[in-house]
PDB file of C-alpha atoms and ligand atoms in Angstrom:
ATOM      1  CA  MET Y 604     151.789 118.557  71.478  1.00 42.00           C
ATOM      2  CA  LEU Y 605     154.333 119.286  68.929  1.00 44.00           C
ATOM      3  CA  LEU Y 606     157.820 119.166  70.397  1.00 46.00           C
ATOM      4  CA  TRP Y 607     156.833 117.024  73.285  1.00 54.00           C
ATOM      5  CA  HIS Y 608     155.040 114.603  71.065  1.00 52.00           C
ATOM      6  CA  TRP Y 609     157.894 114.637  68.646  1.00 49.00           C
ATOM      7  CA  VAL Y 610     160.518 114.042  71.295  1.00 49.00           C
ATOM      8  CA  ALA Y 611     158.450 111.287  72.821  1.00 51.00           C
ATOM      9  CA  GLN Y 612     158.030 109.558  69.483  1.00 52.00           C
ATOM     10  CA  VAL Y 613     161.354 110.077  67.805  1.00 47.00           C
ATOM     11  CA  LEU Y 614     163.717 109.789  70.728  1.00 48.00           C
ATOM     12  CA  PRO Y 615     162.751 106.267  71.808  1.00 50.00           C
ATOM     13  CA  LEU Y 616     162.887 105.071  68.209  1.00 46.00           C
ATOM     14  CA  LEU Y 617     166.274 106.573  67.694  1.00 45.00           C
ATOM     15  CA  LEU Y 618     167.646 105.165  70.905  1.00 46.00           C
ATOM     16  CA  LEU Y 619     166.129 101.821  70.052  1.00 44.00           C
ATOM     17  CA  GLN Y 620     167.975 101.842  66.783  1.00 45.00           C
ATOM     18  CA  LEU Y 621     171.209 102.713  68.539  1.00 43.00           C
ATOM     19  CA  LEU Y 622     170.582  99.872  70.926  1.00 42.00           C
ATOM     20  CA  LEU Y 623     170.191  97.410  68.129  1.00 40.00           C
ATOM     21  CA  ASP Y 624     173.796  98.185  67.323  1.00 39.00           C
ATOM     22  CA  LEU Y 625     174.744  97.600  70.932  1.00 40.00           C
ATOM     23  CA  THR Y 626     172.912  94.369  71.615  1.00 38.00           C
ATOM     24  CA  GLU Y 627     176.122  92.451  72.253  1.00 36.00           C
ATOM     25  CA  LEU Y 628     176.184  94.270  75.562  1.00 38.00           C
ATOM     26  CA  PRO Y 629     174.318  92.166  78.106  1.00 37.00           C
ATOM     27  CA  SER Y 630     172.906  95.292  79.730  1.00 40.00           C
ATOM     28  CA  ALA Y 631     171.234  96.548  76.589  1.00 38.00           C
ATOM     29  CA  ALA Y 632     168.233  94.303  77.074  1.00 36.00           C
ATOM     30  CA  ALA Y 633     167.697  95.590  80.600  1.00 37.00           C
ATOM     31  CA  TRP Y 634     167.826  99.165  79.412  1.00 37.00           C
ATOM     32  CA  LEU Y 635     165.423  98.381  76.623  1.00 38.00           C
ATOM     33  CA  LYS Y 636     162.947  96.987  79.107  1.00 37.00           C
ATOM     34  CA  PHE Y 637     162.743 100.310  80.921  1.00 39.00           C
ATOM     35  CA  ASN Y 638     162.356 102.459  77.895  1.00 41.00           C
ATOM     36  CA  SER Y 639     160.727 100.794  74.946  1.00 41.00           C
ATOM     37  CA  TYR Y 640     157.099 100.352  74.089  1.00 42.00           C
ATOM     38  CA  THR Y 641     157.650  96.639  73.724  1.00 42.00           C
ATOM     39  CA  ALA Y 642     157.856  95.872  77.430  1.00 40.00           C
ATOM     40  CA  LEU Y 643     154.167  96.153  78.126  1.00 49.00           C
ATOM     41  CA  SER Y 644     151.588  96.126  75.419  1.00 54.00           C
ATOM     42  CA  LYS Y 645     147.904  96.441  76.020  1.00 59.00           C
ATOM     43  CA  LYS Y 646     145.284  96.613  73.352  1.00 65.00           C
ATOM     44  CA  ARG Y 647     144.038 100.146  73.006  1.00 65.00           C
ATOM     45  CA  THR Y 648     140.418 100.902  72.456  1.00 67.00           C
ATOM     46  CA  ASP Y 649     140.879 104.652  72.582  1.00 65.00           C
ATOM     47  CA  LEU Y 650     142.261 105.283  69.093  1.00 69.00           C
ATOM     48  CA  ARG Y 651     139.932 107.220  66.837  1.00 68.00           C
ATOM     49  CA  LYS Y 652     140.213 108.921  63.502  1.00 71.00           C
ATOM     50  CA  LYS Y 653     138.582 112.232  64.365  1.00 80.00           C
ATOM     51  CA  CYS Y 654     139.055 114.651  67.184  1.00 86.00           C
ATOM     52  CA  PRO Y 655     136.106 114.947  69.535  1.00 87.00           C
ATOM     53  CA  LYS Y 656     133.924 118.032  69.621  1.00 89.00           C
ATOM     54  CA  VAL Y 657     135.014 119.944  72.683  1.00 90.00           C
ATOM     55  CA  ARG Y 658     133.385 122.786  74.503  1.00 84.00           C
ATOM     56  CA  ALA Y 659     136.087 124.824  76.195  1.00 82.00           C
ATOM     57  CA  ILE Y 660     135.591 126.236  79.674  1.00 91.00           C
ATOM     58  CA  ARG Y 661     133.178 129.200  79.807  1.00 89.00           C
ATOM     59  CA  ASN Y 662     133.928 132.603  81.351  1.00 92.00           C
ATOM     60  CA  PHE Y 663     137.610 131.764  81.119  1.00 96.00           C
ATOM     61  CA  ASP Y 664     140.174 134.233  82.434  1.00 96.00           C
ATOM     62  CA  LEU Y 665     143.343 133.612  80.465  1.00 96.00           C
ATOM     63  CA  GLU Y 666     145.636 135.734  82.620  1.00 96.00           C
ATOM     64  CA  LEU Y 667     144.745 133.823  85.794  1.00 97.00           C
ATOM     65  CA  MET Y 668     145.626 130.516  84.146  1.00 97.00           C
ATOM     66  CA  MET Y 669     149.154 131.606  83.218  1.00 98.00           C
ATOM     67  CA  GLY Y 670     152.264 130.797  85.261  1.00 98.00           C
ATOM     68  CA  ASN Y 671     153.763 127.632  86.684  1.00 98.00           C
ATOM     69  CA  TRP Y 672     152.072 124.270  86.865  1.00 98.00           C
ATOM     70  CA  HIS Y 673     153.104 120.730  87.774  1.00 98.00           C
ATOM     71  CA  VAL Y 674     151.783 118.078  85.427  1.00 96.00           C
ATOM     72  CA  VAL Y 675     150.553 115.514  87.959  1.00 97.00           C
ATOM     73  CA  GLN Y 676     148.873 113.207  85.451  1.00 96.00           C
ATOM     74  CA  TYR Y 677     149.458 112.711  81.760  1.00 93.00           C
ATOM     75  CA  TYR Y 678     147.671 110.926  78.933  1.00 92.00           C
ATOM     76  CA  ALA Y 679     148.732 110.587  75.306  1.00 87.00           C
ATOM     77  CA  SER Y 680     147.114 108.374  72.711  1.00 84.00           C
ATOM     78  CA  THR Y 681     150.603 107.402  71.480  1.00 80.00           C
ATOM     79  CA  GLU Y 682     152.012 106.299  74.822  1.00 77.00           C
ATOM     80  CA  GLU Y 683     151.472 103.129  76.766  1.00 78.00           C
ATOM     81  CA  LEU Y 684     153.985 103.396  79.572  1.00 79.00           C
ATOM     82  CA  PRO Y 685     154.396 105.904  82.360  1.00 76.00           C
ATOM     83  CA  GLU Y 686     157.827 107.089  81.306  1.00 86.00           C
ATOM     84  CA  TYR Y 687     158.129 110.631  82.575  1.00 91.00           C
ATOM     85  CA  ALA Y 688     158.756 112.374  85.862  1.00 95.00           C
ATOM     86  CA  CYS Y 689     159.149 115.959  87.059  1.00 96.00           C
ATOM     87  CA  MET Y 690     156.958 117.291  84.269  1.00 94.00           C
ATOM     88  CA  ARG Y 691     156.378 121.031  84.618  1.00 95.00           C
ATOM     89  CA  SER Y 692     154.734 123.672  82.450  1.00 95.00           C
ATOM     90  CA  ASN Y 693     154.934 127.410  82.430  1.00 97.00           C
ATOM     91  CA  PHE Y 694     152.304 129.328  80.473  1.00 97.00           C
ATOM     92  CA  ALA Y 695     152.803 132.917  79.377  1.00 97.00           C
ATOM     93  CA  PHE Y 696     150.602 135.223  77.319  1.00 96.00           C
ATOM     94  CA  SER Y 697     152.280 137.894  75.261  1.00 95.00           C
ATOM     95  CA  SER Y 698     150.003 140.859  74.625  1.00 91.00           C
ATOM     96  CA  GLU Y 699     152.441 141.948  71.930  1.00 93.00           C
ATOM     97  CA  ASP Y 700     151.736 139.112  69.477  1.00 91.00           C
ATOM     98  CA  GLN Y 701     148.681 137.710  71.346  1.00 92.00           C
ATOM     99  CA  HIS Y 702     150.326 134.305  71.570  1.00 94.00           C
ATOM    100  CA  ILE Y 703     150.401 131.851  74.452  1.00 95.00           C
ATOM    101  CA  THR Y 704     153.700 130.056  74.985  1.00 92.00           C
ATOM    102  CA  MET Y 705     154.075 126.996  77.141  1.00 91.00           C
ATOM    103  CA  ASN Y 706     157.569 126.137  78.311  1.00 90.00           C
ATOM    104  CA  PHE Y 707     157.736 122.575  79.499  1.00 90.00           C
ATOM    105  CA  SER Y 708     160.363 120.364  81.057  1.00 92.00           C
ATOM    106  CA  TYR Y 709     160.489 116.746  82.153  1.00 92.00           C
ATOM    107  CA  ILE Y 710     162.841 113.853  82.700  1.00 93.00           C
ATOM    108  CA  TYR Y 711     162.617 110.204  81.792  1.00 92.00           C
ATOM    109  CA  ALA Y 712     161.657 108.517  85.041  1.00 92.00           C
ATOM    110  CA  GLU Y 713     164.271 105.807  84.584  1.00 91.00           C
ATOM    111  CA  ASP Y 714     167.072 108.130  83.570  1.00 90.00           C
ATOM    112  CA  PRO Y 715     169.768 107.658  86.218  1.00 90.00           C
ATOM    113  CA  LEU Y 716     171.232 111.052  85.296  1.00 90.00           C
ATOM    114  CA  ARG Y 717     167.845 112.786  85.787  1.00 91.00           C
ATOM    115  CA  GLU Y 718     168.583 115.086  82.910  1.00 91.00           C
ATOM    116  CA  LYS Y 719     166.018 117.807  82.318  1.00 91.00           C
ATOM    117  CA  LEU Y 720     164.616 117.975  78.789  1.00 90.00           C
ATOM    118  CA  GLN Y 721     162.891 121.157  77.709  1.00 88.00           C
ATOM    119  CA  GLY Y 722     160.834 122.602  74.939  1.00 86.00           C
ATOM    120  CA  ASN Y 723     158.050 125.024  74.208  1.00 85.00           C
ATOM    121  CA  ILE Y 724     154.845 125.261  72.232  1.00 85.00           C
ATOM    122  CA  THR Y 725     153.092 128.389  71.004  1.00 88.00           C
ATOM    123  CA  TRP Y 726     149.386 128.872  70.377  1.00 91.00           C
ATOM    124  CA  LEU Y 727     147.164 131.622  69.104  1.00 92.00           C
ATOM    125  CA  ILE Y 728     143.581 132.282  70.160  1.00 93.00           C
ATOM    126  CA  PRO Y 729     141.374 132.065  67.074  1.00 91.00           C
ATOM    127  CA  ASP Y 730     138.387 133.701  68.768  1.00 92.00           C
ATOM    128  CA  PHE Y 731     138.756 135.891  71.832  1.00 92.00           C
ATOM    129  CA  GLY Y 732     135.093 135.165  72.587  1.00 92.00           C
ATOM    130  CA  THR Y 733     136.275 131.645  73.579  1.00 93.00           C
ATOM    131  CA  PRO Y 734     139.734 132.214  75.066  1.00 94.00           C
ATOM    132  CA  GLY Y 735     139.867 128.618  76.391  1.00 95.00           C
ATOM    133  CA  HIS Y 736     140.374 127.335  72.831  1.00 94.00           C
ATOM    134  CA  TRP Y 737     143.883 127.672  71.420  1.00 94.00           C
ATOM    135  CA  MET Y 738     145.391 126.685  68.087  1.00 90.00           C
ATOM    136  CA  HIS Y 739     148.914 125.779  67.193  1.00 85.00           C
ATOM    137  CA  THR Y 740     150.980 128.476  65.560  1.00 80.00           C
ATOM    138  CA  GLU Y 741     153.652 126.096  64.296  1.00 68.00           C
ATOM    139  CA  ASP Y 742     152.833 124.691  60.924  1.00 60.00           C
ATOM    140  CA  ILE Y 743     155.086 121.639  61.023  1.00 53.00           C
ATOM    141  CA  TYR Y 744     152.376 119.313  62.202  1.00 54.00           C
ATOM    142  CA  GLU Y 745     150.074 118.386  59.350  1.00 59.00           C
ATOM    143  CA  GLY Y 746     146.420 118.626  60.175  1.00 62.00           C
ATOM    144  CA  ILE Y 747     144.401 120.545  62.693  1.00 67.00           C
ATOM    145  CA  TYR Y 748     145.822 120.982  66.144  1.00 83.00           C
ATOM    146  CA  ASN Y 749     143.598 122.356  68.878  1.00 89.00           C
ATOM    147  CA  THR Y 750     144.108 122.836  72.582  1.00 93.00           C
ATOM    148  CA  TYR Y 751     141.268 123.284  75.047  1.00 95.00           C
ATOM    149  CA  VAL Y 752     141.271 124.319  78.656  1.00 96.00           C
ATOM    150  CA  LEU Y 753     138.601 121.955  79.944  1.00 96.00           C
ATOM    151  CA  ASP Y 754     138.454 123.291  83.469  1.00 96.00           C
ATOM    152  CA  THR Y 755     140.497 125.174  86.048  1.00 97.00           C
ATOM    153  CA  ASP Y 756     140.080 126.982  89.341  1.00 97.00           C
ATOM    154  CA  TYR Y 757     143.273 128.970  88.486  1.00 98.00           C
ATOM    155  CA  GLN Y 758     144.739 128.729  92.005  1.00 98.00           C
ATOM    156  CA  ASN Y 759     145.042 124.969  92.467  1.00 98.00           C
ATOM    157  CA  TRP Y 760     144.188 122.793  89.507  1.00 98.00           C
ATOM    158  CA  GLY Y 761     143.594 122.720  85.765  1.00 98.00           C
ATOM    159  CA  LEU Y 762     142.879 120.284  82.959  1.00 97.00           C
ATOM    160  CA  ILE Y 763     143.865 120.803  79.345  1.00 96.00           C
ATOM    161  CA  MET Y 764     143.531 118.608  76.293  1.00 94.00           C
ATOM    162  CA  HIS Y 765     145.182 118.653  72.867  1.00 90.00           C
ATOM    163  CA  CYS Y 766     143.926 116.993  69.742  1.00 88.00           C
ATOM    164  CA  ALA Y 767     145.391 116.741  66.259  1.00 84.00           C
ATOM    165  CA  GLU Y 768     143.951 115.091  63.202  1.00 80.00           C
ATOM    166  CA  LYS Y 769     146.313 113.569  60.711  1.00 74.00           C
ATOM    167  CA  LYS Y 770     145.688 112.098  57.305  1.00 73.00           C
ATOM    168  CA  LYS Y 771     145.625 108.279  57.393  1.00 73.00           C
ATOM    169  CA  HIS Y 772     146.488 108.103  61.109  1.00 75.00           C
ATOM    170  CA  PRO Y 773     144.478 107.942  64.289  1.00 77.00           C
ATOM    171  CA  ARG Y 774     144.088 111.333  65.852  1.00 80.00           C
ATOM    172  CA  TYR Y 775     146.723 112.340  68.374  1.00 83.00           C
ATOM    173  CA  LEU Y 776     145.137 113.231  71.679  1.00 87.00           C
ATOM    174  CA  SER Y 777     146.753 114.159  74.935  1.00 89.00           C
ATOM    175  CA  ALA Y 778     145.615 115.522  78.278  1.00 93.00           C
ATOM    176  CA  LEU Y 779     147.490 117.210  81.090  1.00 95.00           C
ATOM    177  CA  LEU Y 780     146.197 117.333  84.635  1.00 98.00           C
ATOM    178  CA  LEU Y 781     147.787 120.403  86.186  1.00 98.00           C
ATOM    179  CA  SER Y 782     148.449 121.400  89.771  1.00 98.00           C
ATOM    180  CA  ARG Y 783     150.072 124.511  91.191  1.00 98.00           C
ATOM    181  CA  GLN Y 784     151.558 122.345  93.972  1.00 97.00           C
ATOM    182  CA  PRO Y 785     153.568 119.136  93.404  1.00 96.00           C
ATOM    183  CA  THR Y 786     150.649 117.076  94.711  1.00 96.00           C
ATOM    184  CA  LEU Y 787     146.912 117.330  94.305  1.00 97.00           C
ATOM    185  CA  GLY Y 788     144.180 115.755  96.421  1.00 97.00           C
ATOM    186  CA  ASP Y 789     142.749 112.441  95.237  1.00 97.00           C
ATOM    187  CA  ASN Y 790     139.215 113.820  95.158  1.00 97.00           C
ATOM    188  CA  VAL Y 791     140.203 116.641  92.784  1.00 98.00           C
ATOM    189  CA  ILE Y 792     142.159 114.213  90.604  1.00 98.00           C
ATOM    190  CA  THR Y 793     139.129 111.933  90.395  1.00 97.00           C
ATOM    191  CA  PHE Y 794     136.835 114.870  89.630  1.00 97.00           C
ATOM    192  CA  LEU Y 795     139.087 115.991  86.757  1.00 97.00           C
ATOM    193  CA  ARG Y 796     139.788 112.527  85.361  1.00 97.00           C
ATOM    194  CA  GLU Y 797     136.056 111.904  85.090  1.00 97.00           C
ATOM    195  CA  LYS Y 798     135.832 114.672  82.507  1.00 96.00           C
ATOM    196  CA  LEU Y 799     137.981 112.708  80.045  1.00 95.00           C
ATOM    197  CA  PRO Y 800     136.243 109.432  79.071  1.00 94.00           C
ATOM    198  CA  ARG Y 801     133.599 111.418  77.140  1.00 93.00           C
ATOM    199  CA  TYR Y 802     136.444 112.294  74.727  1.00 91.00           C
ATOM    200  CA  ASP Y 803     137.323 108.614  74.279  1.00 87.00           C
ATOM    201  CA  ILE Y 804     140.251 108.820  76.662  1.00 90.00           C
ATOM    202  CA  ASP Y 805     140.992 105.452  78.249  1.00 90.00           C
ATOM    203  CA  LEU Y 806     141.913 106.374  81.812  1.00 93.00           C
ATOM    204  CA  SER Y 807     143.987 103.241  82.258  1.00 90.00           C
ATOM    205  CA  PHE Y 808     146.548 104.975  80.038  1.00 90.00           C
ATOM    206  CA  MET Y 809     146.488 108.162  82.061  1.00 94.00           C
ATOM    207  CA  PHE Y 810     149.500 108.037  84.342  1.00 93.00           C
ATOM    208  CA  ALA Y 811     150.537 109.814  87.493  1.00 95.00           C
ATOM    209  CA  ILE Y 812     153.721 111.820  86.998  1.00 95.00           C
ATOM    210  CA  ASN Y 813     156.161 111.587  89.874  1.00 95.00           C
ATOM    211  CA  GLN Y 814     156.989 115.066  91.198  1.00 97.00           C
ATOM    212  CA  THR Y 815     159.373 113.990  93.976  1.00 95.00           C
ATOM    213  CA  SER Y 816     162.979 115.248  94.175  1.00 92.00           C
ATOM    214  CA  CYS Y 817     162.638 117.418  91.087  1.00 94.00           C
ATOM    215  CA  GLU Y 818     164.481 120.460  92.400  1.00 89.00           C
ATOM    216  CA  HIS Y 819     168.038 119.617  91.377  1.00 87.00           C
ATOM    217  CA  LEU Y 820     167.822 118.029  87.988  1.00 89.00           C
ATOM    218  CA  MET Y 821     170.812 117.861  85.708  1.00 87.00           C
ATOM    219  CA  GLU Y 822     170.592 120.745  83.259  1.00 83.00           C
ATOM    220  CA  SER Y 823     170.843 119.715  79.627  1.00 73.00           C
ATOM    221  CA  SER Y 824     173.961 120.983  77.938  1.00 59.00           C
ATOM    222  CA  LYS Y 825     171.556 122.630  75.511  1.00 53.00           C
ATOM    223  CA  ASP Y 826     167.882 123.363  75.989  1.00 52.00           C
ATOM    224  CA  ASP Y 827     167.109 121.973  72.601  1.00 48.00           C
ATOM    225  CA  PRO Y 828     165.628 118.468  72.353  1.00 46.00           C
ATOM    226  CA  LEU Y 829     167.386 118.097  69.022  1.00 40.00           C
ATOM    227  CA  ALA Y 830     170.738 118.469  70.732  1.00 36.00           C
ATOM    228  CA  TYR Y 831     169.781 115.640  72.999  1.00 35.00           C
ATOM    229  CA  ILE Y 832     169.206 113.408  70.010  1.00 34.00           C
ATOM    230  CA  VAL Y 833     172.432 114.391  68.330  1.00 32.00           C
ATOM    231  CA  ASN Y 834     174.221 113.372  71.515  1.00 32.00           C
ATOM    232  CA  GLY Y 835     172.028 110.320  71.879  1.00 33.00           C
ATOM    233  CA  GLN Y 836     174.632 107.667  71.266  1.00 33.00           C
ATOM    234  CA  GLN Y 837     176.858 109.026  73.999  1.00 34.00           C
ATOM    235  CA  ARG Y 838     173.973 109.141  76.437  1.00 39.00           C
ATOM    236  CA  VAL Y 839     172.835 105.598  75.719  1.00 37.00           C
ATOM    237  CA  ALA Y 840     176.328 104.326  76.406  1.00 32.00           C
ATOM    238  CA  ASP Y 841     176.460 106.326  79.645  1.00 37.00           C
ATOM    239  CA  ASN Y 842     173.067 105.082  80.790  1.00 36.00           C
ATOM    240  CA  ILE Y 843     174.050 101.500  80.241  1.00 33.00           C
ATOM    241  CA  LYS Y 844     177.246 101.997  82.197  1.00 31.00           C
ATOM    242  CA  LEU Y 845     175.392 103.567  85.089  1.00 35.00           C
ATOM    243  CA  ILE Y 846     172.662 100.963  85.254  1.00 35.00           C
ATOM    244  CA  ASN Y 847     175.321  98.283  85.222  1.00 31.00           C
ATOM    245  CA  LYS Y 848     177.133  99.645  88.252  1.00 31.00           C
ATOM    246  CA  PRO Y 849     176.629  97.475  91.325  1.00 33.00           C
TER     247      PRO Y 849
HETATM  248  C1  LIG H1353     160.906 129.787  78.740  1.00 81.79           C
HETATM  249  O1  LIG H1353     162.191 129.215  78.704  1.00 81.79           O
HETATM  250  C2  LIG H1353     163.178 130.080  78.185  1.00 81.79           C
HETATM  251  C3  LIG H1353     164.454 129.278  78.051  1.00 81.79           C
HETATM  252  O2  LIG H1353     164.672 128.422  79.123  1.00 81.79           O
HETATM  253  C4  LIG H1353     163.314 131.274  79.084  1.00 81.79           C
HETATM  254  O3  LIG H1353     164.281 132.156  78.560  1.00 81.79           O
HETATM  255  C5  LIG H1353     161.981 131.978  79.168  1.00 81.79           C
HETATM  256  O4  LIG H1353     162.061 133.046  80.088  1.00 81.79           O
HETATM  257  C6  LIG H1353     160.915 131.016  79.617  1.00 81.79           C
HETATM  258  N1  LIG H1353     159.653 131.663  79.551  1.00 81.79           N
HETATM  259  C7  LIG H1353     158.765 131.510  80.505  1.00 81.79           C
HETATM  260  C8  LIG H1353     157.490 132.266  80.295  1.00 81.79           C
HETATM  261  O5  LIG H1353     158.941 130.813  81.469  1.00 81.79           O
HETATM  262  C1  LIG H1354     161.222 127.947  72.220  1.00 81.79           C
HETATM  263  O1  LIG H1354     162.128 126.969  71.736  1.00 81.79           O
HETATM  264  C2  LIG H1354     162.934 127.435  70.683  1.00 81.79           C
HETATM  265  C3  LIG H1354     163.739 126.260  70.157  1.00 81.79           C
HETATM  266  O2  LIG H1354     163.801 125.186  71.020  1.00 81.79           O
HETATM  267  C4  LIG H1354     163.805 128.577  71.193  1.00 81.79           C
HETATM  268  O3  LIG H1354     164.609 129.077  70.158  1.00 81.79           O
HETATM  269  C5  LIG H1354     162.920 129.693  71.732  1.00 81.79           C
HETATM  270  O4  LIG H1354     163.705 130.696  72.315  1.00 81.79           O
HETATM  271  C6  LIG H1354     161.977 129.143  72.781  1.00 81.79           C
HETATM  272  N1  LIG H1354     161.040 130.188  73.186  1.00 81.79           N
HETATM  273  C7  LIG H1354     160.726 130.410  74.455  1.00 81.79           C
HETATM  274  C8  LIG H1354     159.746 131.495  74.712  1.00 81.79           C
HETATM  275  O5  LIG H1354     161.213 129.755  75.370  1.00 81.79           O
HETATM  276  C1  LIG H1355     159.144 109.047  92.819  1.00 81.79           C
HETATM  277  O1  LIG H1355     160.475 109.484  92.632  1.00 81.79           O
HETATM  278  C2  LIG H1355     161.280 109.366  93.769  1.00 81.79           C
HETATM  279  C3  LIG H1355     162.611 110.024  93.445  1.00 81.79           C
HETATM  280  O2  LIG H1355     163.211 109.453  92.319  1.00 81.79           O
HETATM  281  C4  LIG H1355     161.399 107.891  94.141  1.00 81.79           C
HETATM  282  O3  LIG H1355     162.194 107.765  95.306  1.00 81.79           O
HETATM  283  C5  LIG H1355     160.005 107.319  94.388  1.00 81.79           C
HETATM  284  O4  LIG H1355     160.095 105.943  94.621  1.00 81.79           O
HETATM  285  C6  LIG H1355     159.111 107.580  93.208  1.00 81.79           C
HETATM  286  N1  LIG H1355     157.741 107.175  93.528  1.00 81.79           N
HETATM  287  C7  LIG H1355     157.032 106.354  92.751  1.00 81.79           C
HETATM  288  C8  LIG H1355     155.638 106.076  93.191  1.00 81.79           C
HETATM  289  O5  LIG H1355     157.481 105.857  91.728  1.00 81.79           O
END
């Protein structure tokens, strides 16, 4: 995913850099442990060059899939730690420009402020004969970027997958397990997860996303992830202060 992916990749790096300037503070190391990729490192066997061939869901009804979803499980080939909570998506189809827009929001699970970060992604449907296959409209991401609805019953659960190929890098692959309600039965979760290993997804990196107490999150001063980064230094300092409080 574009913004999401970008935020997930750039934000930790930026904060890490800020922290390197702050390492005299004894609390910096503790904060780093929560948030960096260095805390827990497991060898990945799920990195591939090419995106898998995917057959999107058949007889797909786009309109029924739209609306609000909770992301109850999340996988990304770039992420090794379960960092997020309160991840939500809202899908909308505009008949005007025939685009699908997904608004998403989430928090960092360890953020004591529980500040809601938001973004959106827009796709087009290259072939209305297969409406479960979407392509990125934004051109910022080099390479091919496809999204597939793998399965959904529209009323309770859904599973979508994104894949992007990049020159000289492993492909970027992510999967979202969606639920209309904050929780989803274990049997459905198992049923949906089992659809992923055939696309070289290592399920040990697919994490449950905590959906508890997500109703009163702190609104970002601006709904733009960039603004969050610009204010990053301030936030890091605040986080350290808060974590340090007895
Ligand atoms: C997406 O988010 C924007 C800004 O928060 C909001 O104005 C818009 O109505 C949302 N769209 C949908 C489909 O939820
Ligand atoms: C998507 O995000 C951009 C920038 O973050 C914003 O300008 C735009 O209004 C958003 N669109 C929707 C539909 O939320
Ligand atoms: C989920 O989040 C809630 C609220 O922050 C927290 O109390 C709970 O311990 C979390 N559950 C797990 C399994 O991490």
